[in-house]
Each structure stands twice: as C-alpha cells, then as structure tokens.
Amino acid sequence: MADKGLTYAEAGVDIDAGNRMVELIKPLVRATARPGADAEIGGFGGLFDLKRAGFTDPVLVAATDGVGTKLKIAIETGRHDSIGIDLVAMSVNDLVVQGAEPLFFLDYFACGKLAPDTGAMIVKGVAAGCREAGCALIGGETAEMPGLYRDGDYDLAGFAVGAAERNALLPRADIAAGDTVLGLASSGIHSNGYSLARRVVEIAGLGWNAPAPFDTSRTLGEALLTPTRIYVKSCLAALRQTKALKGLAHITGGGFPDNIPRVLPDGLGMTLDLARVPVLPVFKWLAKTSNIAEPEMLRTFNCGIGMVAIVDAAGADAVADVLTRAGETVVRLGRVTTAAKDAPRVAYTGRLDLAG
C-alpha cells in the first residue's frame, strides 16, 4: 500500500473548515433577502434582478472599501461581532451619496488559519449591516492563506452595488452659493484614523480592557469598536420625500477638507461653523492626550459629523425634519459659497470644542 501523501490540510488550508463556515453563515445570509435577490449562497456567482427591485431607468453605482487598522483592535480584543457592520457601512454610505439605493453586497475574508466560529461572527455583523442598509448579502469569498497572515490575523474587504433612477443621481448640477449645509452626527471614529488613534492609545499606556477615559461604562476596546453609522435609509428618505437635497458627502479619510470638495461644482466652496460640530468625547480625548492640532483633527477624523448634506435653503427645514424623524441628529453647519481663486474650498469660522 502506498504511503499517505502530503495533504492540503497539512499545508495549512482546511477545506472542511471552510465548508463548516459556509453552513454556519447560510441562515445569516438568508436573513438579508430583499426584492431582487433571494440571498442564497453556494453558487459561483450571485444574482440580482433589477426589474424585481422596481427600477425603470436605473444607473448602477458600485463601491468598495475595507475597515483599515480598526481590524487590529477587533483581533487584539477578540471582539469580532460588529466589525462586519463597519465593512458594510463604508461602502453603502459611499453609494447613498450618489443617490443610490444599495442592492447587494459581497465580502472578502482572508486569514492565516480559518476559525469557522470567528468567521461566522464576522459575517453575522456583515449581515446585520446589510439588513440595516436594506441590501442583500449575495456572496463572498473566504481565503485561508497560511504564511501570508499570522494565525489569528485576518483582513476584510467589501463590495457594494446600488442603483439610482437616472434623474435622481447626486450631486445635482444646481448646487449654488447660498445653499444650506447640514451635518449628520457620527457614532464615533467610524473606520478612519485608527492608525493615529491606536498610536494615541499606545502613548497613553492603556490596555484594551481598561475603562475608556471618555466613557467609563465601557472598556477602551469596546468603545473604539463602536460601529460606523449607516446613513442609507435616512438619506434616501430625505431624497425621496423632499425636492431640496442636492448633494451628500461621506466624511471618511481626509475629513472635511478632502471629502466635501468632491461634491462641489467648480467655483464653489463651503463655509462651516466649527462651533456647531457636536464633537464626541472620544475626539476630545484623542486631541487632548496627544496634543493633536485642530487642522489635523479635521483632516484625519470626522470629529462628530459622519455625513454632510447640501440642501436648498428654502427646503432645509423639511430635509432636517425627515432626517430627524429617521433617527439622525442634525445640525446646521454652514452654507455653500463662491470659492475665491487659490483659496481652500472649505473654510471655517469658530473652533472645534476639543476641551474635555
């Protein structure tokens, strides 16, 4: 009888573990079904029926993103249940700023050694994010790659596709000087700036299980893993129920100065009153602990505003009312202006309340 040869499992890849994970996540995926997708997995590709979703003249919009070094906190604390929400949020929030309704989502999960229970916990968060955004989780990929990742480490990427009727795409061409700027409060750091935040934690000499200095009811790790807020349903409601919403900017990496100009027509800028930003305690703690200057805070973090809306001044109250009824905390931040030549597109009055 021939000697037993080397197996894939002995090389570090366990196909049976992958199959076990698929069986664990099938009911989670099924729970994200929506018109247009049955959210069944196991085939080579996911299907979506735009006609069943109710579109007549759709334009598809696609986005992809990850979670960045926030993953390190999830890995080091063993808290994997909410990082999937972040993964969904980062892509679907980028869809809604173009007026698109998220339709379906796919995830990519790569690791050194597959632990099916951990993988299922991550996908549970992905499914929760998809349900919150109203999109179906129609597929994904799990890659076990020993030698590329250390045991216990993993990486995530997400891919979202949405659709908008052709005449409802954002930003609108009629954004003009005098339009009102609204800010929608964030839930925390969201998923940008964590390399700096982790450096601050290191300088402070704190462990993840220590009480958070800015919220002693939670551990530091738990507080910093607060999921990214998903703005999809509230922003779509404002878009569909009013005629005043002209543009949206998702405040991610690059903060106010880099993200807002992406939705402004040439020749226009924006003036924001920083005193109106509802600065969250976590940002006050970060700034104070490492003496981070206000311009650096504004370009690295959302500082308390996760989404900016540009609205017709006459309809600002109506938009704010729809957003508030949908669960958002809304503040009036400023107005659209004519941009001076060679001047920053985003100008500020007042100061952030970073005292804490």
mmCIF file of C-alpha atoms in Angstrom:
data_model
loop_
_atom_site.group_PDB
_atom_site.id
_atom_site.type_symbol
_atom_site.label_atom_id
_atom_site.label_comp_id
_atom_site.label_asym_id
_atom_site.label_seq_id
_atom_site.Cartn_x
_atom_site.Cartn_y
_atom_site.Cartn_z
ATOM 1 C CA MET A 1 0.000 0.000 0.000
ATOM 2 C CA ALA A 2 1.374 3.435 -0.970
ATOM 3 C CA ASP A 3 2.403 5.833 1.745
ATOM 4 C CA LYS A 4 -0.101 8.575 2.518
ATOM 5 C CA GLY A 5 0.971 11.718 0.655
ATOM 6 C CA LEU A 6 1.029 15.314 1.796
ATOM 7 C CA THR A 7 -2.412 16.920 2.055
ATOM 8 C CA TYR A 8 -3.679 20.464 1.632
ATOM 9 C CA ALA A 9 -4.721 20.451 5.312
ATOM 10 C CA GLU A 10 -1.147 19.603 6.327
ATOM 11 C CA ALA A 11 -0.004 22.608 4.278
ATOM 12 C CA GLY A 12 -2.289 24.778 6.397
ATOM 13 C CA VAL A 13 -5.525 25.018 4.401
ATOM 14 C CA ASP A 14 -8.562 23.199 5.820
ATOM 15 C CA ILE A 15 -11.293 22.863 3.170
ATOM 16 C CA ASP A 16 -13.593 21.170 5.687
ATOM 17 C CA ALA A 17 -13.327 24.224 7.985
ATOM 18 C CA GLY A 18 -14.361 26.422 5.062
ATOM 19 C CA ASN A 19 -17.367 24.237 4.382
ATOM 20 C CA ARG A 20 -18.340 24.342 8.067
ATOM 21 C CA MET A 21 -18.204 28.132 7.980
ATOM 22 C CA VAL A 22 -20.473 28.213 4.922
ATOM 23 C CA GLU A 23 -23.070 26.126 6.744
ATOM 24 C CA LEU A 24 -22.835 28.418 9.788
ATOM 25 C CA ILE A 25 -23.437 31.579 7.782
ATOM 26 C CA LYS A 26 -26.196 30.371 5.429
ATOM 27 C CA PRO A 27 -29.063 31.421 7.761
ATOM 28 C CA LEU A 28 -27.352 34.785 8.393
ATOM 29 C CA VAL A 29 -27.113 35.423 4.662
ATOM 30 C CA ARG A 30 -30.690 34.273 4.047
ATOM 31 C CA ALA A 31 -31.932 36.891 6.510
ATOM 32 C CA THR A 32 -30.719 39.675 4.171
ATOM 33 C CA ALA A 33 -33.022 38.694 1.277
ATOM 34 C CA ARG A 34 -34.817 41.588 -0.448
ATOM 35 C CA PRO A 35 -36.771 42.133 -3.675
ATOM 36 C CA GLY A 36 -34.395 41.219 -6.471
ATOM 37 C CA ALA A 37 -32.267 38.739 -4.521
ATOM 38 C CA ASP A 38 -33.021 35.562 -2.593
ATOM 39 C CA ALA A 39 -29.666 35.821 -0.711
ATOM 40 C CA GLU A 40 -28.787 32.161 -1.192
ATOM 41 C CA ILE A 41 -25.092 31.324 -1.320
ATOM 42 C CA GLY A 42 -23.151 28.358 -2.646
ATOM 43 C CA GLY A 43 -23.074 29.059 -6.384
ATOM 44 C CA PHE A 44 -20.199 30.570 -8.340
ATOM 45 C CA GLY A 45 -21.849 33.997 -8.529
ATOM 46 C CA GLY A 46 -24.691 35.965 -7.002
ATOM 47 C CA LEU A 47 -27.749 37.030 -8.971
ATOM 48 C CA PHE A 48 -29.795 40.219 -8.746
ATOM 49 C CA ASP A 49 -32.957 41.092 -10.677
ATOM 50 C CA LEU A 50 -33.219 44.872 -11.187
ATOM 51 C CA LYS A 51 -36.741 44.572 -12.598
ATOM 52 C CA ARG A 52 -37.978 42.841 -9.452
ATOM 53 C CA ALA A 53 -36.356 45.621 -7.418
ATOM 54 C CA GLY A 54 -38.699 48.120 -9.076
ATOM 55 C CA PHE A 55 -36.331 50.236 -11.183
ATOM 56 C CA THR A 56 -37.343 51.612 -14.571
ATOM 57 C CA ASP A 57 -34.292 53.543 -15.845
ATOM 58 C CA PRO A 58 -31.524 52.569 -13.432
ATOM 59 C CA VAL A 59 -27.885 53.570 -13.306
ATOM 60 C CA LEU A 60 -25.695 51.134 -11.364
ATOM 61 C CA VAL A 61 -23.316 52.542 -8.765
ATOM 62 C CA ALA A 62 -20.523 50.440 -7.239
ATOM 63 C CA ALA A 63 -18.230 50.975 -4.247
ATOM 64 C CA THR A 64 -15.557 49.017 -2.423
ATOM 65 C CA ASP A 65 -13.752 49.589 0.858
ATOM 66 C CA GLY A 66 -12.288 47.941 3.918
ATOM 67 C CA VAL A 67 -12.118 48.658 7.637
ATOM 68 C CA GLY A 68 -8.459 49.652 7.956
ATOM 69 C CA THR A 69 -6.495 49.173 11.148
ATOM 70 C CA LYS A 70 -9.672 49.135 13.227
ATOM 71 C CA LEU A 71 -9.344 45.415 12.491
ATOM 72 C CA LYS A 72 -6.321 45.284 14.794
ATOM 73 C CA ILE A 73 -8.477 46.264 17.759
ATOM 74 C CA ALA A 74 -11.070 43.609 16.892
ATOM 75 C CA ILE A 75 -8.345 40.986 16.607
ATOM 76 C CA GLU A 76 -6.491 42.008 19.772
ATOM 77 C CA THR A 77 -9.669 42.215 21.873
ATOM 78 C CA GLY A 78 -11.323 39.116 20.398
ATOM 79 C CA ARG A 79 -14.414 41.209 19.597
ATOM 80 C CA HIS A 80 -15.492 40.256 16.078
ATOM 81 C CA ASP A 81 -19.263 40.772 16.222
ATOM 82 C CA SER A 82 -19.514 44.359 14.918
ATOM 83 C CA ILE A 83 -16.580 44.798 12.534
ATOM 84 C CA GLY A 84 -18.747 43.462 9.702
ATOM 85 C CA ILE A 85 -21.140 46.372 10.220
ATOM 86 C CA ASP A 86 -18.219 48.732 9.609
ATOM 87 C CA LEU A 87 -17.367 46.852 6.435
ATOM 88 C CA VAL A 88 -20.864 47.317 5.022
ATOM 89 C CA ALA A 89 -21.165 50.912 6.219
ATOM 90 C CA MET A 90 -18.043 52.126 4.475
ATOM 91 C CA SER A 91 -19.318 51.032 1.064
ATOM 92 C CA VAL A 92 -23.063 51.664 1.322
ATOM 93 C CA ASN A 93 -22.551 55.177 2.703
ATOM 94 C CA ASP A 94 -20.495 55.869 -0.425
ATOM 95 C CA LEU A 95 -23.390 54.650 -2.567
ATOM 96 C CA VAL A 96 -26.062 56.797 -0.976
ATOM 97 C CA VAL A 97 -24.047 59.994 -1.500
ATOM 98 C CA GLN A 98 -24.678 59.435 -5.198
ATOM 99 C CA GLY A 99 -28.381 58.953 -4.621
ATOM 100 C CA ALA A 100 -28.169 55.171 -4.999
ATOM 101 C CA GLU A 101 -30.110 52.556 -3.072
ATOM 102 C CA PRO A 102 -27.784 49.702 -2.035
ATOM 103 C CA LEU A 103 -28.948 46.473 -3.677
ATOM 104 C CA PHE A 104 -26.379 43.823 -2.853
ATOM 105 C CA PHE A 105 -23.107 43.273 -1.050
ATOM 106 C CA LEU A 106 -20.218 40.821 -1.283
ATOM 107 C CA ASP A 107 -17.471 40.320 1.273
ATOM 108 C CA TYR A 108 -13.902 39.040 1.097
ATOM 109 C CA PHE A 109 -12.449 37.468 4.250
ATOM 110 C CA ALA A 110 -8.778 36.462 4.244
ATOM 111 C CA CYS A 111 -6.938 34.821 7.117
ATOM 112 C CA GLY A 112 -3.940 32.707 8.030
ATOM 113 C CA LYS A 113 -5.876 29.959 9.818
ATOM 114 C CA LEU A 114 -9.632 29.697 9.444
ATOM 115 C CA ALA A 115 -11.635 29.527 12.660
ATOM 116 C CA PRO A 116 -15.219 28.916 11.472
ATOM 117 C CA ASP A 117 -16.834 30.345 14.624
ATOM 118 C CA THR A 118 -14.854 33.590 14.322
ATOM 119 C CA GLY A 119 -15.631 33.807 10.623
ATOM 120 C CA ALA A 120 -19.328 33.270 11.302
ATOM 121 C CA MET A 121 -19.262 36.013 13.940
ATOM 122 C CA ILE A 122 -17.770 38.429 11.415
ATOM 123 C CA VAL A 123 -20.362 37.515 8.793
ATOM 124 C CA LYS A 124 -23.085 37.965 11.419
ATOM 125 C CA GLY A 125 -22.005 41.628 11.586
ATOM 126 C CA VAL A 126 -21.921 41.865 7.795
ATOM 127 C CA ALA A 127 -25.472 40.513 7.636
ATOM 128 C CA ALA A 128 -26.613 42.977 10.314
ATOM 129 C CA GLY A 129 -25.122 45.848 8.322
ATOM 130 C CA CYS A 130 -26.797 44.634 5.143
ATOM 131 C CA ARG A 131 -30.183 44.448 6.849
ATOM 132 C CA GLU A 132 -29.704 47.984 8.198
ATOM 133 C CA ALA A 133 -28.797 49.246 4.728
ATOM 134 C CA GLY A 134 -31.569 47.277 3.020
ATOM 135 C CA CYS A 135 -29.242 45.312 0.738
ATOM 136 C CA ALA A 136 -28.824 41.574 0.192
ATOM 137 C CA LEU A 137 -25.643 39.677 1.009
ATOM 138 C CA ILE A 138 -25.454 37.592 -2.157
ATOM 139 C CA GLY A 139 -21.963 36.135 -1.970
ATOM 140 C CA GLY A 140 -18.400 36.390 -0.786
ATOM 141 C CA GLU A 141 -15.035 34.698 -0.597
ATOM 142 C CA THR A 142 -13.143 33.105 2.276
ATOM 143 C CA ALA A 143 -9.414 32.695 1.705
ATOM 144 C CA GLU A 144 -7.179 30.745 4.080
ATOM 145 C CA MET A 145 -3.565 31.750 3.339
ATOM 146 C CA PRO A 146 -1.003 30.394 5.805
ATOM 147 C CA GLY A 147 2.320 32.173 5.535
ATOM 148 C CA LEU A 148 0.723 35.402 4.314
ATOM 149 C CA TYR A 149 -1.233 36.087 7.516
ATOM 150 C CA ARG A 150 -0.277 35.069 11.029
ATOM 151 C CA ASP A 151 -2.674 32.772 12.883
ATOM 152 C CA GLY A 152 -5.403 34.944 14.388
ATOM 153 C CA ASP A 153 -4.961 37.763 11.881
ATOM 154 C CA TYR A 154 -7.451 38.457 9.117
ATOM 155 C CA ASP A 155 -8.402 41.122 6.617
ATOM 156 C CA LEU A 156 -11.738 42.205 5.204
ATOM 157 C CA ALA A 157 -12.876 43.898 2.018
ATOM 158 C CA GLY A 158 -16.399 44.720 0.954
ATOM 159 C CA PHE A 159 -18.054 45.377 -2.387
ATOM 160 C CA ALA A 160 -21.467 47.045 -2.725
ATOM 161 C CA VAL A 161 -23.612 47.710 -5.778
ATOM 162 C CA GLY A 162 -26.592 50.029 -5.793
ATOM 163 C CA ALA A 163 -28.865 51.697 -8.301
ATOM 164 C CA ALA A 164 -30.484 55.065 -8.793
ATOM 165 C CA GLU A 165 -33.008 56.256 -11.296
ATOM 166 C CA ARG A 166 -31.098 58.274 -13.867
ATOM 167 C CA ASN A 167 -32.867 61.524 -12.961
ATOM 168 C CA ALA A 168 -32.180 61.143 -9.215
ATOM 169 C CA LEU A 169 -28.389 60.879 -9.203
ATOM 170 C CA LEU A 170 -26.395 63.038 -6.799
ATOM 171 C CA PRO A 171 -24.756 65.506 -6.622
ATOM 172 C CA ARG A 172 -27.236 67.659 -8.521
ATOM 173 C CA ALA A 173 -25.984 70.186 -11.047
ATOM 174 C CA ASP A 174 -27.910 73.026 -9.383
ATOM 175 C CA ILE A 175 -25.806 73.251 -6.196
ATOM 176 C CA ALA A 176 -25.322 77.003 -5.773
ATOM 177 C CA ALA A 177 -23.949 79.645 -3.457
ATOM 178 C CA GLY A 178 -26.413 80.192 -0.618
ATOM 179 C CA ASP A 179 -27.404 76.546 -0.243
ATOM 180 C CA THR A 180 -27.569 75.335 3.360
ATOM 181 C CA VAL A 181 -25.153 72.755 4.747
ATOM 182 C CA LEU A 182 -26.462 70.235 7.285
ATOM 183 C CA GLY A 183 -24.346 67.839 9.318
ATOM 184 C CA LEU A 184 -25.439 64.367 10.460
ATOM 185 C CA ALA A 185 -23.840 63.220 13.704
ATOM 186 C CA SER A 186 -21.454 60.277 13.708
ATOM 187 C CA SER A 187 -21.446 57.362 16.138
ATOM 188 C CA GLY A 188 -17.730 57.631 16.853
ATOM 189 C CA ILE A 189 -14.475 57.376 14.924
ATOM 190 C CA HIS A 190 -16.223 55.201 12.314
ATOM 191 C CA SER A 191 -13.476 53.466 10.264
ATOM 192 C CA ASN A 192 -10.844 56.082 9.529
ATOM 193 C CA GLY A 193 -7.914 57.428 11.507
ATOM 194 C CA TYR A 194 -7.307 54.297 13.552
ATOM 195 C CA SER A 195 -3.563 54.261 12.959
ATOM 196 C CA LEU A 196 -3.409 57.615 14.740
ATOM 197 C CA ALA A 197 -5.954 56.569 17.382
ATOM 198 C CA ARG A 198 -4.003 53.377 18.148
ATOM 199 C CA ARG A 199 -0.828 55.435 18.453
ATOM 200 C CA VAL A 200 -2.561 57.700 20.990
ATOM 201 C CA VAL A 201 -3.623 54.624 22.999
ATOM 202 C CA GLU A 202 -0.018 53.420 22.940
ATOM 203 C CA ILE A 203 1.267 56.804 24.152
ATOM 204 C CA ALA A 204 -1.365 56.820 26.921
ATOM 205 C CA GLY A 205 -0.148 53.394 28.048
ATOM 206 C CA LEU A 206 -3.663 51.927 28.182
ATOM 207 C CA GLY A 207 -4.814 48.372 27.544
ATOM 208 C CA TRP A 208 -7.927 47.473 25.594
ATOM 209 C CA ASN A 209 -9.610 46.156 28.754
ATOM 210 C CA ALA A 210 -9.060 49.395 30.686
ATOM 211 C CA PRO A 211 -12.102 51.642 31.200
ATOM 212 C CA ALA A 212 -12.356 54.096 28.308
ATOM 213 C CA PRO A 213 -11.219 57.519 29.627
ATOM 214 C CA PHE A 214 -14.022 59.158 27.651
ATOM 215 C CA ASP A 215 -16.707 56.578 28.595
ATOM 216 C CA THR A 216 -16.013 54.647 31.792
ATOM 217 C CA SER A 217 -19.106 52.475 31.286
ATOM 218 C CA ARG A 218 -17.198 50.557 28.593
ATOM 219 C CA THR A 219 -13.736 49.203 28.056
ATOM 220 C CA LEU A 220 -11.459 51.145 25.747
ATOM 221 C CA GLY A 221 -11.529 48.364 23.171
ATOM 222 C CA GLU A 222 -15.316 48.153 23.235
ATOM 223 C CA ALA A 223 -15.701 51.926 22.904
ATOM 224 C CA LEU A 224 -13.269 52.215 19.983
ATOM 225 C CA LEU A 225 -15.090 49.390 18.173
ATOM 226 C CA THR A 226 -18.384 51.332 18.098
ATOM 227 C CA PRO A 227 -19.711 50.546 14.590
ATOM 228 C CA THR A 228 -19.768 53.060 11.776
ATOM 229 C CA ARG A 229 -23.188 54.660 11.414
ATOM 230 C CA ILE A 230 -25.134 53.662 8.303
ATOM 231 C CA TYR A 231 -26.911 56.680 6.809
ATOM 232 C CA VAL A 232 -28.641 54.941 3.909
ATOM 233 C CA LYS A 233 -32.299 54.822 4.941
ATOM 234 C CA SER A 234 -32.406 58.341 6.387
ATOM 235 C CA CYS A 235 -30.702 59.933 3.385
ATOM 236 C CA LEU A 236 -32.844 58.032 0.880
ATOM 237 C CA ALA A 237 -35.932 59.166 2.790
ATOM 238 C CA ALA A 238 -34.807 62.798 2.561
ATOM 239 C CA LEU A 239 -34.046 62.394 -1.123
ATOM 240 C CA ARG A 240 -37.410 60.821 -1.918
ATOM 241 C CA GLN A 241 -39.637 62.868 0.377
ATOM 242 C CA THR A 242 -38.261 66.311 -0.437
ATOM 243 C CA LYS A 243 -37.006 68.063 -3.543
ATOM 244 C CA ALA A 244 -34.381 70.008 -1.620
ATOM 245 C CA LEU A 245 -31.499 67.558 -1.150
ATOM 246 C CA LYS A 246 -28.803 68.419 -3.693
ATOM 247 C CA GLY A 247 -25.673 66.625 -2.507
ATOM 248 C CA LEU A 248 -24.122 64.439 0.178
ATOM 249 C CA ALA A 249 -20.525 63.968 1.324
ATOM 250 C CA HIS A 250 -19.451 60.955 3.383
ATOM 251 C CA ILE A 251 -16.819 62.157 5.877
ATOM 252 C CA THR A 252 -14.165 59.447 5.788
ATOM 253 C CA GLY A 253 -10.371 59.572 5.397
ATOM 254 C CA GLY A 254 -9.383 63.145 4.611
ATOM 255 C CA GLY A 255 -12.142 64.541 6.826
ATOM 256 C CA PHE A 256 -13.887 67.794 5.906
ATOM 257 C CA PRO A 257 -11.219 69.401 3.667
ATOM 258 C CA ASP A 258 -10.742 66.421 1.349
ATOM 259 C CA ASN A 259 -14.245 64.906 1.111
ATOM 260 C CA ILE A 260 -16.538 67.913 0.786
ATOM 261 C CA PRO A 261 -14.921 69.340 -2.392
ATOM 262 C CA ARG A 262 -15.653 66.040 -4.146
ATOM 263 C CA VAL A 263 -19.336 67.013 -4.430
ATOM 264 C CA LEU A 264 -18.950 70.751 -5.096
ATOM 265 C CA PRO A 265 -19.094 72.152 -8.639
ATOM 266 C CA ASP A 266 -16.102 74.138 -9.835
ATOM 267 C CA GLY A 267 -16.071 77.685 -8.493
ATOM 268 C CA LEU A 268 -17.963 76.852 -5.310
ATOM 269 C CA GLY A 269 -16.761 76.361 -1.766
ATOM 270 C CA MET A 270 -18.243 75.959 1.676
ATOM 271 C CA THR A 271 -18.026 77.824 4.968
ATOM 272 C CA LEU A 272 -18.575 75.736 8.102
ATOM 273 C CA ASP A 273 -19.067 76.918 11.666
ATOM 274 C CA LEU A 274 -16.900 74.540 13.682
ATOM 275 C CA ALA A 275 -18.546 75.636 16.925
ATOM 276 C CA ARG A 276 -21.686 73.806 15.734
ATOM 277 C CA VAL A 277 -19.929 70.444 15.317
ATOM 278 C CA PRO A 278 -21.102 68.067 18.084
ATOM 279 C CA VAL A 279 -17.598 66.894 18.999
ATOM 280 C CA LEU A 280 -17.829 63.478 20.647
ATOM 281 C CA PRO A 281 -15.881 62.740 23.862
ATOM 282 C CA VAL A 282 -13.591 60.279 22.046
ATOM 283 C CA PHE A 283 -12.294 63.053 19.805
ATOM 284 C CA LYS A 284 -11.738 65.391 22.745
ATOM 285 C CA TRP A 285 -9.737 62.666 24.474
ATOM 286 C CA LEU A 286 -7.634 61.950 21.385
ATOM 287 C CA ALA A 287 -6.846 65.627 20.831
ATOM 288 C CA LYS A 288 -6.023 66.323 24.472
ATOM 289 C CA THR A 289 -3.959 63.175 25.100
ATOM 290 C CA SER A 290 -1.522 63.750 22.240
ATOM 291 C CA ASN A 291 -1.966 67.464 21.604
ATOM 292 C CA ILE A 292 -3.378 66.905 18.115
ATOM 293 C CA ALA A 293 -3.929 70.264 16.400
ATOM 294 C CA GLU A 294 -7.367 71.238 15.098
ATOM 295 C CA PRO A 295 -6.380 71.090 11.376
ATOM 296 C CA GLU A 296 -5.012 67.572 11.889
ATOM 297 C CA MET A 297 -8.219 66.522 13.660
ATOM 298 C CA LEU A 298 -10.316 67.903 10.806
ATOM 299 C CA ARG A 299 -8.341 66.053 8.138
ATOM 300 C CA THR A 300 -7.975 62.740 10.000
ATOM 301 C CA PHE A 301 -11.274 62.234 11.847
ATOM 302 C CA ASN A 302 -14.953 63.008 11.308
ATOM 303 C CA CYS A 303 -14.903 64.872 14.659
ATOM 304 C CA GLY A 304 -18.596 64.096 15.224
ATOM 305 C CA ILE A 305 -20.072 64.595 11.735
ATOM 306 C CA GLY A 306 -20.255 61.488 9.557
ATOM 307 C CA MET A 307 -22.288 62.864 6.656
ATOM 308 C CA VAL A 308 -22.744 66.366 5.214
ATOM 309 C CA ALA A 309 -25.859 67.311 3.246
ATOM 310 C CA ILE A 310 -26.169 70.222 0.826
ATOM 311 C CA VAL A 311 -29.770 71.405 0.579
ATOM 312 C CA ASP A 312 -31.750 74.220 -0.948
ATOM 313 C CA ALA A 313 -32.055 76.907 1.737
ATOM 314 C CA ALA A 314 -35.840 77.105 1.362
ATOM 315 C CA GLY A 315 -36.178 73.368 1.985
ATOM 316 C CA ALA A 316 -33.589 72.985 4.732
ATOM 317 C CA ASP A 317 -36.193 72.639 7.496
ATOM 318 C CA ALA A 318 -38.067 69.948 5.563
ATOM 319 C CA VAL A 319 -34.896 67.930 4.953
ATOM 320 C CA ALA A 320 -33.797 68.286 8.569
ATOM 321 C CA ASP A 321 -37.234 67.128 9.723
ATOM 322 C CA VAL A 322 -37.156 63.981 7.557
ATOM 323 C CA LEU A 323 -33.631 63.144 8.703
ATOM 324 C CA THR A 324 -34.528 63.699 12.361
ATOM 325 C CA ARG A 325 -37.615 61.510 12.123
ATOM 326 C CA ALA A 326 -35.401 58.833 10.573
ATOM 327 C CA GLY A 327 -33.209 58.869 13.680
ATOM 328 C CA GLU A 328 -30.430 61.288 12.751
ATOM 329 C CA THR A 329 -29.049 64.080 14.908
ATOM 330 C CA VAL A 330 -28.917 67.045 12.530
ATOM 331 C CA VAL A 331 -27.087 70.366 12.912
ATOM 332 C CA ARG A 332 -26.842 73.387 10.626
ATOM 333 C CA LEU A 333 -23.161 73.679 9.804
ATOM 334 C CA GLY A 334 -22.921 76.469 7.267
ATOM 335 C CA ARG A 335 -23.533 77.380 3.650
ATOM 336 C CA VAL A 336 -22.212 76.988 0.140
ATOM 337 C CA THR A 337 -20.169 79.977 -1.037
ATOM 338 C CA THR A 338 -18.395 81.249 -4.122
ATOM 339 C CA ALA A 339 -14.829 79.991 -3.906
ATOM 340 C CA ALA A 340 -12.062 82.548 -4.105
ATOM 341 C CA LYS A 341 -9.251 81.690 -6.534
ATOM 342 C CA ASP A 342 -6.422 79.700 -4.897
ATOM 343 C CA ALA A 343 -8.301 79.674 -1.551
ATOM 344 C CA PRO A 344 -9.245 76.449 0.292
ATOM 345 C CA ARG A 345 -12.577 75.053 -0.925
ATOM 346 C CA VAL A 346 -13.666 74.515 2.698
ATOM 347 C CA ALA A 347 -13.335 77.494 5.042
ATOM 348 C CA TYR A 348 -14.121 77.650 8.741
ATOM 349 C CA THR A 349 -15.467 80.020 11.339
ATOM 350 C CA GLY A 350 -15.402 79.282 15.056
ATOM 351 C CA ARG A 351 -13.389 76.471 16.662
ATOM 352 C CA LEU A 352 -13.980 72.823 17.468
ATOM 353 C CA ASP A 353 -14.895 72.226 21.107
ATOM 354 C CA LEU A 354 -11.950 69.973 21.904
ATOM 355 C CA ALA A 355 -11.853 70.755 25.609
ATOM 356 C CA GLY A 356 -12.522 67.652 27.623
#
